[in-house]
PDB file of C-alpha atoms in Angstrom:
ATOM      1  CA  MET A   1     -65.789 -25.372   5.247  1.00  0.00           C
ATOM      2  CA  ASP A   2     -64.843 -28.423   7.265  1.00  0.00           C
ATOM      3  CA  ALA A   3     -67.562 -31.012   6.615  1.00  0.00           C
ATOM      4  CA  ARG A   4     -66.287 -33.754   8.950  1.00  0.00           C
ATOM      5  CA  HIS A   5     -69.055 -33.286  11.538  1.00  0.00           C
ATOM      6  CA  ILE A   6     -71.803 -32.992   8.914  1.00  0.00           C
ATOM      7  CA  LEU A   7     -70.659 -36.249   7.314  1.00  0.00           C
ATOM      8  CA  GLY A   8     -70.377 -38.009  10.688  1.00  0.00           C
ATOM      9  CA  ARG A   9     -66.595 -38.338  10.389  1.00  0.00           C
ATOM     10  CA  ASP A  10     -65.395 -36.130  13.246  1.00  0.00           C
ATOM     11  CA  ASP A  11     -62.230 -38.159  13.838  1.00  0.00           C
ATOM     12  CA  THR A  12     -61.040 -38.641  10.262  1.00  0.00           C
ATOM     13  CA  PHE A  13     -57.692 -37.337   9.115  1.00  0.00           C
ATOM     14  CA  LYS A  14     -58.888 -37.274   5.508  1.00  0.00           C
ATOM     15  CA  ASN A  15     -59.497 -33.961   3.836  1.00  0.00           C
ATOM     16  CA  CYS A  16     -63.146 -33.054   4.299  1.00  0.00           C
ATOM     17  CA  VAL A  17     -62.815 -29.387   3.417  1.00  0.00           C
ATOM     18  CA  LYS A  18     -64.804 -27.837   0.605  1.00  0.00           C
ATOM     19  CA  SER A  19     -65.436 -24.445  -0.892  1.00  0.00           C
ATOM     20  CA  MET A  20     -68.777 -22.736  -0.527  1.00  0.00           C
ATOM     21  CA  THR A  21     -70.291 -20.565  -3.244  1.00  0.00           C
ATOM     22  CA  LEU A  22     -71.881 -17.174  -2.725  1.00  0.00           C
ATOM     23  CA  PRO A  23     -72.838 -15.645  -6.084  1.00  0.00           C
ATOM     24  CA  TYR A  24     -72.700 -11.913  -6.536  1.00  0.00           C
ATOM     25  CA  GLY A  25     -74.225 -10.243  -9.571  1.00  0.00           C
ATOM     26  CA  ARG A  26     -76.754  -7.636 -10.632  1.00  0.00           C
ATOM     27  CA  GLU A  27     -79.491  -9.109  -8.419  1.00  0.00           C
ATOM     28  CA  GLU A  28     -77.299  -8.988  -5.310  1.00  0.00           C
ATOM     29  CA  GLU A  29     -76.032  -5.511  -6.216  1.00  0.00           C
ATOM     30  CA  ASN A  30     -79.497  -4.080  -5.578  1.00  0.00           C
ATOM     31  CA  LEU A  31     -80.041  -5.777  -2.211  1.00  0.00           C
ATOM     32  CA  SER A  32     -79.605  -4.037   1.125  1.00  0.00           C
ATOM     33  CA  ASP A  33     -76.909  -5.320   3.497  1.00  0.00           C
ATOM     34  CA  SER A  34     -79.480  -7.198   5.585  1.00  0.00           C
ATOM     35  CA  GLU A  35     -81.151  -8.712   2.497  1.00  0.00           C
ATOM     36  CA  ILE A  36     -77.871  -9.970   1.055  1.00  0.00           C
ATOM     37  CA  ALA A  37     -76.770 -11.259   4.480  1.00  0.00           C
ATOM     38  CA  SER A  38     -80.061 -13.222   4.756  1.00  0.00           C
ATOM     39  CA  LYS A  39     -79.678 -14.594   1.243  1.00  0.00           C
ATOM     40  CA  TYR A  40     -76.086 -15.652   1.875  1.00  0.00           C
ATOM     41  CA  LYS A  41     -77.011 -17.257   5.190  1.00  0.00           C
ATOM     42  CA  ARG A  42     -79.681 -19.341   3.404  1.00  0.00           C
ATOM     43  CA  LEU A  43     -77.164 -20.344   0.700  1.00  0.00           C
ATOM     44  CA  LEU A  44     -74.500 -21.251   3.253  1.00  0.00           C
ATOM     45  CA  ASN A  45     -76.961 -23.318   5.288  1.00  0.00           C
ATOM     46  CA  ALA A  46     -78.125 -25.148   2.159  1.00  0.00           C
ATOM     47  CA  GLN A  47     -74.500 -25.985   1.289  1.00  0.00           C
ATOM     48  CA  LYS A  48     -73.954 -27.357   4.808  1.00  0.00           C
ATOM     49  CA  GLU A  49     -76.803 -29.877   4.552  1.00  0.00           C
ATOM     50  CA  HIS A  50     -75.751 -33.510   4.828  1.00  0.00           C
ATOM     51  CA  ASP A  51     -77.121 -34.615   1.438  1.00  0.00           C
ATOM     52  CA  HIS A  52     -75.435 -31.726  -0.378  1.00  0.00           C
ATOM     53  CA  CYS A  53     -72.070 -32.432   1.281  1.00  0.00           C
ATOM     54  CA  ALA A  54     -72.377 -36.173   0.749  1.00  0.00           C
ATOM     55  CA  LYS A  55     -73.016 -35.661  -2.974  1.00  0.00           C
ATOM     56  CA  GLU A  56     -70.020 -33.349  -3.357  1.00  0.00           C
ATOM     57  CA  PHE A  57     -67.644 -35.607  -1.443  1.00  0.00           C
ATOM     58  CA  ASN A  58     -68.895 -38.700  -3.306  1.00  0.00           C
ATOM     59  CA  ASN A  59     -67.985 -36.914  -6.548  1.00  0.00           C
ATOM     60  CA  ILE A  60     -64.526 -36.114  -5.166  1.00  0.00           C
ATOM     61  CA  ASN A  61     -64.098 -39.758  -4.107  1.00  0.00           C
ATOM     62  CA  MET A  62     -65.062 -40.963  -7.586  1.00  0.00           C
ATOM     63  CA  LEU A  63     -62.504 -38.625  -9.174  1.00  0.00           C
ATOM     64  CA  LEU A  64     -59.812 -39.761  -6.735  1.00  0.00           C
ATOM     65  CA  SER A  65     -60.689 -43.385  -7.488  1.00  0.00           C
ATOM     66  CA  VAL A  66     -60.220 -42.794 -11.213  1.00  0.00           C
ATOM     67  CA  ILE A  67     -56.958 -40.952 -10.579  1.00  0.00           C
ATOM     68  CA  GLY A  68     -55.802 -43.861  -8.416  1.00  0.00           C
ATOM     69  CA  HIS A  69     -55.893 -46.176 -11.438  1.00  0.00           C
ATOM     70  CA  PHE A  70     -53.063 -44.200 -12.998  1.00  0.00           C
ATOM     71  CA  HIS A  71     -49.906 -45.430 -11.326  1.00  0.00           C
ATOM     72  CA  SER A  72     -47.607 -42.768 -12.727  1.00  0.00           C
ATOM     73  CA  PHE A  73     -47.432 -39.095 -11.978  1.00  0.00           C
ATOM     74  CA  ALA A  74     -47.394 -38.365 -15.731  1.00  0.00           C
ATOM     75  CA  GLY A  75     -50.620 -40.350 -16.215  1.00  0.00           C
ATOM     76  CA  ARG A  76     -52.364 -38.513 -13.390  1.00  0.00           C
ATOM     77  CA  GLN A  77     -51.091 -35.194 -14.703  1.00  0.00           C
ATOM     78  CA  LYS A  78     -52.451 -35.980 -18.181  1.00  0.00           C
ATOM     79  CA  LEU A  79     -55.846 -36.970 -16.768  1.00  0.00           C
ATOM     80  CA  LEU A  80     -56.128 -33.721 -14.812  1.00  0.00           C
ATOM     81  CA  GLY A  81     -54.718 -31.565 -17.614  1.00  0.00           C
ATOM     82  CA  PHE A  82     -58.160 -30.140 -18.339  1.00  0.00           C
ATOM     83  CA  MET A  83     -57.986 -28.297 -15.025  1.00  0.00           C
ATOM     84  CA  GLU A  84     -54.898 -26.267 -15.969  1.00  0.00           C
ATOM     85  CA  ASN A  85     -56.834 -23.725 -17.981  1.00  0.00           C
ATOM     86  CA  LEU A  86     -59.861 -23.462 -15.705  1.00  0.00           C
ATOM     87  CA  ALA A  87     -60.332 -19.966 -14.375  1.00  0.00           C
ATOM     88  CA  LEU A  88     -63.050 -18.870 -12.031  1.00  0.00           C
ATOM     89  CA  ASP A  89     -64.974 -15.748 -12.873  1.00  0.00           C
ATOM     90  CA  THR A  90     -64.756 -14.627  -9.274  1.00  0.00           C
ATOM     91  CA  TYR A  91     -62.570 -14.127  -6.254  1.00  0.00           C
ATOM     92  CA  LEU A  92     -61.654 -16.559  -3.500  1.00  0.00           C
ATOM     93  CA  ILE A  93     -62.091 -15.913   0.207  1.00  0.00           C
ATOM     94  CA  SER A  94     -60.611 -18.233   2.796  1.00  0.00           C
ATOM     95  CA  TYR A  95     -61.237 -17.867   6.535  1.00  0.00           C
ATOM     96  CA  ILE A  96     -59.239 -20.307   8.615  1.00  0.00           C
ATOM     97  CA  GLY A  97     -60.635 -19.035  11.871  1.00  0.00           C
ATOM     98  CA  GLN A  98     -59.241 -17.849  15.151  1.00  0.00           C
ATOM     99  CA  PHE A  99     -55.755 -18.855  16.192  1.00  0.00           C
ATOM    100  CA  ASP A 100     -55.373 -19.582  19.884  1.00  0.00           C
ATOM    101  CA  MET A 101     -51.800 -18.453  20.505  1.00  0.00           C
ATOM    102  CA  PRO A 102     -50.591 -16.246  23.328  1.00  0.00           C
ATOM    103  CA  GLY A 103     -50.876 -12.603  22.235  1.00  0.00           C
ATOM    104  CA  GLU A 104     -47.609 -11.725  23.935  1.00  0.00           C
ATOM    105  CA  LEU A 105     -45.845 -14.199  21.638  1.00  0.00           C
ATOM    106  CA  VAL A 106     -47.794 -13.793  18.391  1.00  0.00           C
ATOM    107  CA  ASP A 107     -49.241 -10.451  17.287  1.00  0.00           C
ATOM    108  CA  GLU A 108     -50.651 -11.455  13.902  1.00  0.00           C
ATOM    109  CA  VAL A 109     -51.056 -14.474  11.674  1.00  0.00           C
ATOM    110  CA  HIS A 110     -50.879 -13.929   7.912  1.00  0.00           C
ATOM    111  CA  LEU A 111     -51.658 -16.357   5.117  1.00  0.00           C
ATOM    112  CA  TYR A 112     -50.361 -15.919   1.614  1.00  0.00           C
ATOM    113  CA  SER A 113     -51.463 -17.520  -1.632  1.00  0.00           C
ATOM    114  CA  ASN A 114     -49.850 -17.897  -4.977  1.00  0.00           C
ATOM    115  CA  CYS A 115     -52.399 -15.843  -6.875  1.00  0.00           C
ATOM    116  CA  SER A 116     -52.074 -16.646 -10.565  1.00  0.00           C
ATOM    117  CA  SER A 117     -55.455 -15.421 -11.734  1.00  0.00           C
ATOM    118  CA  GLY A 118     -57.692 -13.032  -9.919  1.00  0.00           C
ATOM    119  CA  LEU A 119     -58.129 -11.972  -6.351  1.00  0.00           C
ATOM    120  CA  VAL A 120     -57.609 -13.963  -3.143  1.00  0.00           C
ATOM    121  CA  LEU A 121     -58.491 -12.869   0.397  1.00  0.00           C
ATOM    122  CA  ASN A 122     -57.063 -14.961   3.225  1.00  0.00           C
ATOM    123  CA  MET A 123     -58.518 -14.122   6.618  1.00  0.00           C
ATOM    124  CA  THR A 124     -57.476 -15.028  10.146  1.00  0.00           C
ATOM    125  CA  CYS A 125     -58.059 -13.809  13.670  1.00  0.00           C
ATOM    126  CA  GLN A 126     -55.310 -13.489  16.297  1.00  0.00           C
ATOM    127  CA  SER A 127     -54.867 -11.373  19.425  1.00  0.00           C
ATOM    128  CA  TRP A 128     -58.314  -9.835  18.998  1.00  0.00           C
ATOM    129  CA  LYS A 129     -57.439  -8.688  15.469  1.00  0.00           C
ATOM    130  CA  PHE A 130     -59.229  -9.715  12.306  1.00  0.00           C
ATOM    131  CA  ILE A 131     -56.589  -9.905   9.551  1.00  0.00           C
ATOM    132  CA  ILE A 132     -57.250  -9.897   5.804  1.00  0.00           C
ATOM    133  CA  ASP A 133     -54.370 -10.593   3.418  1.00  0.00           C
ATOM    134  CA  LEU A 134     -55.411  -9.523  -0.079  1.00  0.00           C
ATOM    135  CA  THR A 135     -53.389 -10.905  -3.000  1.00  0.00           C
ATOM    136  CA  GLN A 136     -54.045 -10.123  -6.653  1.00  0.00           C
ATOM    137  CA  ASP A 137     -52.263 -10.661  -9.949  1.00  0.00           C
ATOM    138  CA  TYR A 138     -52.960  -7.215 -11.412  1.00  0.00           C
ATOM    139  CA  SER A 139     -52.057  -3.675 -10.514  1.00  0.00           C
ATOM    140  CA  THR A 140     -54.932  -1.682  -9.031  1.00  0.00           C
ATOM    141  CA  ASP A 141     -55.975  -0.538  -5.594  1.00  0.00           C
ATOM    142  CA  LYS A 142     -59.697  -0.371  -6.354  1.00  0.00           C
ATOM    143  CA  TYR A 143     -60.608  -3.522  -4.414  1.00  0.00           C
ATOM    144  CA  VAL A 144     -58.671  -2.666  -1.282  1.00  0.00           C
ATOM    145  CA  ASN A 145     -60.137   0.863  -1.467  1.00  0.00           C
ATOM    146  CA  ALA A 146     -63.682  -0.522  -1.868  1.00  0.00           C
ATOM    147  CA  LEU A 147     -63.128  -2.816   1.110  1.00  0.00           C
ATOM    148  CA  ARG A 148     -61.701   0.077   3.122  1.00  0.00           C
ATOM    149  CA  LYS A 149     -64.783   2.183   2.256  1.00  0.00           C
ATOM    150  CA  GLN A 150     -67.154  -0.544   3.503  1.00  0.00           C
ATOM    151  CA  PHE A 151     -65.263  -0.890   6.785  1.00  0.00           C
ATOM    152  CA  GLU A 152     -65.327   2.865   7.295  1.00  0.00           C
ATOM    153  CA  LYS A 153     -69.050   2.973   6.448  1.00  0.00           C
ATOM    154  CA  ALA A 154     -69.666   0.311   9.111  1.00  0.00           C
ATOM    155  CA  GLY A 155     -67.551   2.219  11.647  1.00  0.00           C
ATOM    156  CA  ILE A 156     -64.895  -0.502  11.872  1.00  0.00           C
ATOM    157  CA  ASP A 157     -61.318   0.606  12.586  1.00  0.00           C
ATOM    158  CA  LEU A 158     -58.964  -0.473   9.826  1.00  0.00           C
ATOM    159  CA  VAL A 159     -55.211  -0.474   9.281  1.00  0.00           C
ATOM    160  CA  VAL A 160     -53.995  -1.019   5.726  1.00  0.00           C
ATOM    161  CA  ILE A 161     -50.369  -2.060   5.294  1.00  0.00           C
TER     162      ILE A 161
END
């Protein structure tokens, strides 16, 4: 999510993008589509509140300030070494939004990630097409098949390449 507007920094060139968390577990498994959509909307709105964003970006600024005291790349790398073995117990979804390019020139826009642990879905929209690029670091088609099943259940046309 781009938090520039929320933080009152519409014109900044600094990175004001953050991830948003939507937990999924046994509780969510038993919810209807409308119940989980309502829950996720509440969670997303809470994560877009000014005070929540300000706290998160203040923490990022403090970390960057500490990193800035190390004047060598090796020093910064050593400081952030703890992050090398962090692995999320989840998947990542990134939606950049709609690209405004002439459809006669650009049919589709694809985003790719170096997926070293888990599952990544990059989503875009171009030429009236919603595009999902699914990348994973293991060999199975169960997630793409589950996603396909949900689209079919909702009556949404789908092309899998």
